[in-house]
Amino acid sequence: MTDWRIFQGTNAPHDAITRLPPPQSWRAFDGGPPLTGALPAWSPVDIVRAALYQADPQVLDLVNAALYLRRPLLVTGKPGVGKSTLALAVAHELGLGPVLRWPVTSRTTLKDGLYTYDAIRRLHDVSTAKEQADAETDIGRYITLGPLGTALLPRHQPRVLLIDEIDKSDFDLPNDLLNAFEEGEFTIPELERAARGEQTAVSVSTADRDIDGVVVQGGRVRCRAFPFVVLTSNQEREFPPAFLRRCVPLQIMPPDHDELMRIVEARLDPEISTEAAALVTEFLRRRDADDLATDHLLNALYLTFHAARGGGDREQLAHQLFGHLPPPAT
């Protein structure tokens, strides 16, 4: 029997996304003719990060639940457990193009994710143009779709959107996202006004800045395949019930000893992994009390291995990297 999982965590690209069944009727969107343009290329660093991701069965099941249900995946957990890298792993394995990133701060608004309109530049161009009419008819030059807006473009296959550290947002942003998550669309008022005249189809730029622009009809952007949205949270705040109800929740727990050893073997030189067990044990002893992330362990292993080759005190260096603390008393 074929595994129901579309995302399998194998780190090997495949086209299983084509096996995804039709969405529920209330999650089926028709955004008009699908876009056919090519997606931008992956960065080499993101390919490496995606290929090294280690997923446990619980993560696999909930990722696939979000894919089947066409719902955002709300990923919580301590810093450094791989919340952001999960989005890269899904996009790489399923061939969905490079991840669209939307980092959130306390000043982030919904419009930042949907689009930007450079009104000042347009006003300047209009005031200095020899023929004002020419400047007026090219409003698309001043509009750029944001990460969320680009993810909602009509494509046959979903894009992957990472909304990073949503818990840092102001109080209103989670609720403001609900309409886009439910309707799979948004409007651009500046283009709606243009559509009431003679300019119904306008070419605008996207968050994929190294590819050609896209045409927006009537000022409305509506998806065909709802994007795979990964929202990460370090659990610094609670979210409104209406927001939580529309997300698939996933909590990633810090890796245990065996999982850490697998991460070390996947990411570091085999010679390092053979000597890692003692340092992994020390890392686990200190992790919760000193608020350490897996990156601390990987950095310490990499650096102490090379320090030992150069005659350095690897034990002292490792403990310093574990939060700049002195080594434990012997």
Short mmCIF file of C-alpha atoms in Angstrom, two decimals:
data_model
loop_
_atom_site.label_atom_id
_atom_site.label_comp_id
_atom_site.label_asym_id
_atom_site.label_seq_id
_atom_site.Cartn_x
_atom_site.Cartn_y
_atom_site.Cartn_z
CA MET A 1 0.00 0.00 0.00
CA THR A 2 1.31 3.46 -0.88
CA ASP A 3 2.26 5.58 2.14
CA TRP A 4 -0.36 8.29 2.68
CA ARG A 5 2.41 10.77 3.47
CA ILE A 6 3.19 13.25 0.71
CA PHE A 7 6.13 14.65 2.68
CA GLN A 8 8.20 11.69 3.86
CA GLY A 9 11.25 13.35 5.39
CA THR A 10 13.64 11.45 3.14
CA ASN A 11 15.60 14.56 2.06
CA ALA A 12 15.33 13.22 -1.50
CA PRO A 13 13.33 15.40 -3.94
CA HIS A 14 10.30 13.72 -5.53
CA ASP A 15 6.99 14.70 -7.13
CA ALA A 16 4.60 13.02 -4.67
CA ILE A 17 2.78 16.37 -4.35
CA THR A 18 0.94 15.38 -7.53
CA ARG A 19 -0.74 12.61 -5.48
CA LEU A 20 -2.34 15.13 -3.16
CA PRO A 21 -6.14 14.58 -3.36
CA PRO A 22 -8.51 17.42 -4.25
CA PRO A 23 -9.14 19.82 -1.38
CA GLN A 24 -12.33 19.94 0.64
CA SER A 25 -14.94 22.00 -1.17
CA TRP A 26 -14.55 24.89 1.29
CA ARG A 27 -10.78 24.95 0.72
CA ALA A 28 -10.91 24.85 -3.09
CA PHE A 29 -9.93 28.12 -4.74
CA ASP A 30 -10.12 29.23 -8.35
CA GLY A 31 -7.78 32.11 -8.96
CA GLY A 32 -8.16 32.15 -12.73
CA PRO A 33 -5.63 30.90 -15.27
CA PRO A 34 -2.60 29.40 -13.52
CA LEU A 35 0.77 31.07 -13.79
CA THR A 36 3.24 29.26 -15.99
CA GLY A 37 6.46 31.17 -15.38
CA ALA A 38 9.52 29.52 -13.90
CA LEU A 39 10.33 29.80 -10.22
CA PRO A 40 13.64 31.30 -9.06
CA ALA A 41 16.60 29.07 -8.25
CA TRP A 42 17.38 27.81 -4.78
CA SER A 43 20.35 29.21 -2.91
CA PRO A 44 23.07 26.58 -2.29
CA VAL A 45 22.95 27.21 1.47
CA ASP A 46 19.20 26.55 1.65
CA ILE A 47 19.61 23.31 -0.32
CA VAL A 48 22.17 22.07 2.21
CA ARG A 49 19.99 23.06 5.17
CA ALA A 50 16.95 21.37 3.66
CA ALA A 51 18.81 18.18 2.82
CA LEU A 52 20.16 17.80 6.36
CA TYR A 53 16.81 18.14 8.14
CA GLN A 54 15.92 15.24 10.45
CA ALA A 55 12.17 14.74 10.96
CA ASP A 56 10.52 12.43 13.49
CA PRO A 57 7.21 10.59 12.81
CA GLN A 58 5.07 13.12 14.70
CA VAL A 59 6.44 15.94 12.57
CA LEU A 60 5.82 13.98 9.37
CA ASP A 61 2.20 13.24 10.28
CA LEU A 62 1.29 16.83 11.15
CA VAL A 63 3.08 18.29 8.11
CA ASN A 64 1.06 15.96 5.91
CA ALA A 65 -2.14 16.82 7.77
CA ALA A 66 -1.53 20.49 6.92
CA LEU A 67 -0.87 19.56 3.27
CA TYR A 68 -4.07 17.51 3.00
CA LEU A 69 -6.25 20.05 4.81
CA ARG A 70 -4.73 23.10 3.09
CA ARG A 71 -4.24 24.72 6.46
CA PRO A 72 -1.34 26.70 7.94
CA LEU A 73 1.05 24.77 10.18
CA LEU A 74 1.76 26.53 13.48
CA VAL A 75 5.12 25.22 14.69
CA THR A 76 6.12 25.93 18.28
CA GLY A 77 9.23 25.00 20.20
CA LYS A 78 12.39 26.38 21.70
CA PRO A 79 14.87 28.25 19.49
CA GLY A 80 17.16 25.97 17.54
CA VAL A 81 14.90 22.89 17.25
CA GLY A 82 14.48 23.28 13.47
CA LYS A 83 11.17 25.11 13.09
CA SER A 84 12.29 27.29 10.18
CA THR A 85 14.32 24.53 8.53
CA LEU A 86 11.19 22.39 8.36
CA ALA A 87 9.74 24.76 5.73
CA LEU A 88 12.92 24.37 3.65
CA ALA A 89 12.78 20.58 3.92
CA VAL A 90 9.17 20.41 2.68
CA ALA A 91 9.78 22.79 -0.23
CA HIS A 92 12.95 20.96 -1.30
CA GLU A 93 11.57 17.43 -1.08
CA LEU A 94 8.30 18.23 -2.87
CA GLY A 95 9.83 20.48 -5.54
CA LEU A 96 7.78 23.55 -4.60
CA GLY A 97 10.46 26.13 -5.29
CA PRO A 98 12.48 28.20 -2.82
CA VAL A 99 10.76 29.22 0.39
CA LEU A 100 9.13 32.63 0.58
CA ARG A 101 10.20 34.20 3.88
CA TRP A 102 8.28 36.74 5.93
CA PRO A 103 10.15 37.61 9.16
CA VAL A 104 7.82 39.20 11.69
CA THR A 105 8.59 42.00 14.14
CA SER A 106 6.47 44.01 16.56
CA ARG A 107 5.91 46.59 13.79
CA THR A 108 4.84 44.13 11.07
CA THR A 109 1.39 44.61 9.54
CA LEU A 110 -0.69 42.46 7.20
CA LYS A 111 -0.05 44.87 4.32
CA ASP A 112 3.70 44.28 4.67
CA GLY A 113 3.14 40.65 3.75
CA LEU A 114 0.64 41.32 0.95
CA TYR A 115 2.19 44.15 -1.09
CA THR A 116 3.97 47.49 -1.01
CA TYR A 117 3.04 50.59 -2.97
CA ASP A 118 5.72 53.21 -3.53
CA ALA A 119 3.46 56.26 -3.65
CA ILE A 120 6.32 58.73 -3.12
CA ARG A 121 8.27 57.42 -6.11
CA ARG A 122 5.17 57.51 -8.27
CA LEU A 123 4.39 61.08 -7.24
CA HIS A 124 7.94 62.07 -8.08
CA ASP A 125 7.77 60.39 -11.50
CA VAL A 126 4.43 62.02 -12.28
CA SER A 127 5.69 65.47 -11.30
CA THR A 128 8.82 65.16 -13.41
CA ALA A 129 7.45 63.29 -16.42
CA LYS A 130 7.12 65.21 -19.63
CA GLU A 131 3.81 63.52 -20.32
CA GLN A 132 1.89 62.86 -17.12
CA ALA A 133 -0.46 60.39 -18.80
CA ASP A 134 2.37 57.99 -19.54
CA ALA A 135 3.38 57.91 -15.90
CA GLU A 136 -0.20 57.45 -14.73
CA THR A 137 -0.85 54.35 -16.88
CA ASP A 138 2.12 52.40 -15.52
CA ILE A 139 1.04 52.00 -11.90
CA GLY A 140 2.41 48.44 -11.79
CA ARG A 141 5.95 49.84 -11.66
CA TYR A 142 5.28 51.00 -8.11
CA ILE A 143 3.70 47.85 -6.67
CA THR A 144 5.57 44.80 -5.37
CA LEU A 145 3.83 41.76 -3.92
CA GLY A 146 5.11 40.71 -0.51
CA PRO A 147 5.86 37.13 0.58
CA LEU A 148 2.25 36.34 1.47
CA GLY A 149 0.95 38.10 -1.65
CA THR A 150 3.38 36.13 -3.84
CA ALA A 151 2.39 32.86 -2.15
CA LEU A 152 -1.28 33.53 -2.99
CA LEU A 153 -0.66 33.87 -6.73
CA PRO A 154 -2.57 31.31 -8.83
CA ARG A 155 -0.25 28.33 -9.41
CA HIS A 156 -0.96 24.66 -10.03
CA GLN A 157 1.27 23.67 -7.11
CA PRO A 158 1.43 25.46 -3.75
CA ARG A 159 4.36 27.63 -2.75
CA VAL A 160 5.90 27.33 0.70
CA LEU A 161 5.66 30.44 2.88
CA LEU A 162 7.58 30.79 6.15
CA ILE A 163 6.07 33.36 8.53
CA ASP A 164 8.87 33.45 11.05
CA GLU A 165 8.38 34.27 14.74
CA ILE A 166 4.70 35.19 14.55
CA ASP A 167 4.72 35.47 18.35
CA LYS A 168 6.73 38.69 18.02
CA SER A 169 3.90 40.42 16.16
CA ASP A 170 1.58 43.00 17.62
CA PHE A 171 -1.78 41.88 18.99
CA ASP A 172 -3.75 42.38 15.76
CA LEU A 173 -1.67 40.52 13.14
CA PRO A 174 -2.87 36.94 13.85
CA ASN A 175 -6.51 38.02 13.52
CA ASP A 176 -5.70 40.15 10.47
CA LEU A 177 -4.36 37.04 8.73
CA LEU A 178 -7.63 35.14 9.09
CA ASN A 179 -9.35 36.52 5.99
CA ALA A 180 -6.40 35.68 3.72
CA PHE A 181 -6.18 32.20 5.26
CA GLU A 182 -9.91 31.58 4.80
CA GLU A 183 -10.51 33.18 1.41
CA GLY A 184 -7.14 32.56 -0.24
CA GLU A 185 -7.23 36.03 -1.79
CA PHE A 186 -6.71 39.73 -1.24
CA THR A 187 -7.25 42.94 -3.17
CA ILE A 188 -4.94 45.83 -4.01
CA PRO A 189 -7.01 49.03 -3.78
CA GLU A 190 -4.61 50.98 -6.01
CA LEU A 191 -5.13 48.43 -8.80
CA GLU A 192 -8.87 48.23 -8.18
CA ARG A 193 -9.09 51.96 -8.85
CA ALA A 194 -7.01 51.52 -12.01
CA ALA A 195 -9.35 48.71 -13.12
CA ARG A 196 -12.32 51.06 -13.00
CA GLY A 197 -10.62 52.96 -15.79
CA GLU A 198 -8.94 51.30 -18.75
CA GLN A 199 -6.15 49.38 -16.99
CA THR A 200 -7.76 46.10 -15.86
CA ALA A 201 -4.59 43.98 -16.22
CA VAL A 202 -1.44 45.30 -14.55
CA SER A 203 2.00 43.71 -14.37
CA VAL A 204 3.57 43.94 -10.90
CA SER A 205 6.77 42.74 -9.26
CA THR A 206 6.81 39.87 -6.75
CA ALA A 207 8.87 38.73 -3.78
CA ASP A 208 10.72 36.49 -6.29
CA ARG A 209 12.74 39.44 -7.49
CA ASP A 210 14.91 37.52 -9.95
CA ILE A 211 11.99 36.47 -12.21
CA ASP A 212 9.62 38.42 -14.42
CA GLY A 213 6.62 40.18 -12.95
CA VAL A 214 3.08 38.77 -12.95
CA VAL A 215 -0.18 40.17 -14.28
CA VAL A 216 -2.92 41.02 -11.76
CA GLN A 217 -6.46 41.22 -13.11
CA GLY A 218 -8.92 43.71 -11.66
CA GLY A 219 -6.79 44.37 -8.59
CA ARG A 220 -7.48 40.94 -7.08
CA VAL A 221 -4.99 38.14 -6.29
CA ARG A 222 -6.53 34.72 -5.61
CA CYS A 223 -4.74 31.39 -5.30
CA ARG A 224 -5.53 28.09 -6.99
CA ALA A 225 -3.53 25.85 -4.62
CA PHE A 226 -3.42 27.23 -1.08
CA PRO A 227 0.22 27.74 -0.09
CA PHE A 228 1.90 25.55 2.50
CA VAL A 229 2.25 28.11 5.29
CA VAL A 230 4.62 27.46 8.19
CA LEU A 231 4.22 29.88 11.11
CA THR A 232 6.91 29.57 13.75
CA SER A 233 6.59 30.60 17.38
CA ASN A 234 8.98 30.58 20.32
CA GLN A 235 5.93 30.54 22.62
CA GLU A 236 6.43 34.09 23.85
CA ARG A 237 2.69 34.83 23.72
CA GLU A 238 -0.73 33.23 23.35
CA PHE A 239 -2.80 33.45 20.16
CA PRO A 240 -6.53 34.16 19.69
CA PRO A 241 -8.77 31.04 19.59
CA ALA A 242 -10.04 31.94 16.09
CA PHE A 243 -6.46 31.94 14.80
CA LEU A 244 -5.55 28.67 16.50
CA ARG A 245 -8.69 26.99 15.15
CA ARG A 246 -7.53 27.60 11.58
CA CYS A 247 -4.03 26.18 12.08
CA VAL A 248 -2.62 22.67 12.42
CA PRO A 249 -0.57 22.76 15.64
CA LEU A 250 2.86 21.15 15.84
CA GLN A 251 5.18 21.33 18.83
CA ILE A 252 8.74 20.25 18.14
CA MET A 253 10.47 18.97 21.24
CA PRO A 254 14.22 19.35 21.75
CA PRO A 255 16.10 16.30 20.40
CA ASP A 256 17.17 13.55 22.79
CA HIS A 257 20.59 11.87 22.86
CA ASP A 258 19.97 9.51 19.94
CA GLU A 259 18.43 12.26 17.81
CA LEU A 260 21.35 14.57 18.55
CA MET A 261 23.80 11.87 17.51
CA ARG A 262 21.93 11.47 14.20
CA ILE A 263 22.06 15.26 13.67
CA VAL A 264 25.79 15.28 14.40
CA GLU A 265 26.42 12.41 12.00
CA ALA A 266 24.42 14.13 9.25
CA ARG A 267 26.04 17.55 9.60
CA LEU A 268 29.61 17.05 10.71
CA ASP A 269 32.70 15.12 9.71
CA PRO A 270 32.42 11.38 10.55
CA GLU A 271 35.56 11.70 12.66
CA ILE A 272 33.83 14.26 14.83
CA SER A 273 30.70 12.18 15.35
CA THR A 274 32.72 9.24 16.72
CA GLU A 275 33.97 11.46 19.56
CA ALA A 276 30.72 13.33 20.16
CA ALA A 277 28.96 11.15 22.72
CA ALA A 278 30.58 12.66 25.83
CA LEU A 279 29.99 16.23 24.70
CA VAL A 280 26.38 15.40 23.76
CA THR A 281 25.82 14.06 27.27
CA GLU A 282 27.28 17.24 28.79
CA PHE A 283 25.16 19.36 26.44
CA LEU A 284 21.97 17.57 27.52
CA ARG A 285 22.88 18.05 31.19
CA ARG A 286 23.20 21.80 30.69
CA ARG A 287 20.61 22.41 27.94
CA ASP A 288 17.53 23.34 29.96
CA ALA A 289 19.28 25.21 32.78
CA ASP A 290 21.47 27.25 30.42
CA ASP A 291 18.93 27.62 27.58
CA LEU A 292 21.19 26.02 24.97
CA ALA A 293 20.18 25.27 21.37
CA THR A 294 21.40 22.47 19.11
CA ASP A 295 23.55 25.00 17.26
CA HIS A 296 25.61 25.41 20.44
CA LEU A 297 26.42 21.71 20.35
CA LEU A 298 27.29 21.67 16.65
CA ASN A 299 29.49 24.74 17.01
CA ALA A 300 31.27 23.28 20.02
CA LEU A 301 31.90 19.92 18.31
CA TYR A 302 33.17 21.51 15.13
CA LEU A 303 35.45 23.98 16.84
CA THR A 304 36.82 21.69 19.55
CA PHE A 305 37.68 19.05 16.98
CA HIS A 306 39.78 21.51 15.02
CA ALA A 307 41.18 23.07 18.21
CA ALA A 308 42.44 19.64 19.29
CA ARG A 309 44.27 19.31 16.00
CA GLY A 310 45.94 22.65 16.68
CA GLY A 311 46.89 21.89 20.27
CA GLY A 312 44.04 23.81 21.91
CA ASP A 313 42.25 22.89 25.15
CA ARG A 314 39.13 21.35 23.59
CA GLU A 315 37.35 20.67 26.89
CA GLN A 316 37.73 24.23 28.13
CA LEU A 317 36.66 25.63 24.74
CA ALA A 318 33.58 23.41 24.60
CA HIS A 319 32.35 24.54 28.00
CA GLN A 320 32.95 28.18 27.10
CA LEU A 321 30.80 27.75 24.00
CA PHE A 322 28.05 26.25 26.15
CA GLY A 323 26.86 29.68 27.23
CA HIS A 324 30.28 31.06 28.16
CA LEU A 325 30.21 29.11 31.40
CA PRO A 326 33.17 27.64 33.23
CA PRO A 327 33.64 23.88 32.97
CA PRO A 328 32.02 21.76 35.68
CA ALA A 329 34.06 21.00 38.76
CA THR A 330 35.89 17.69 38.70
#
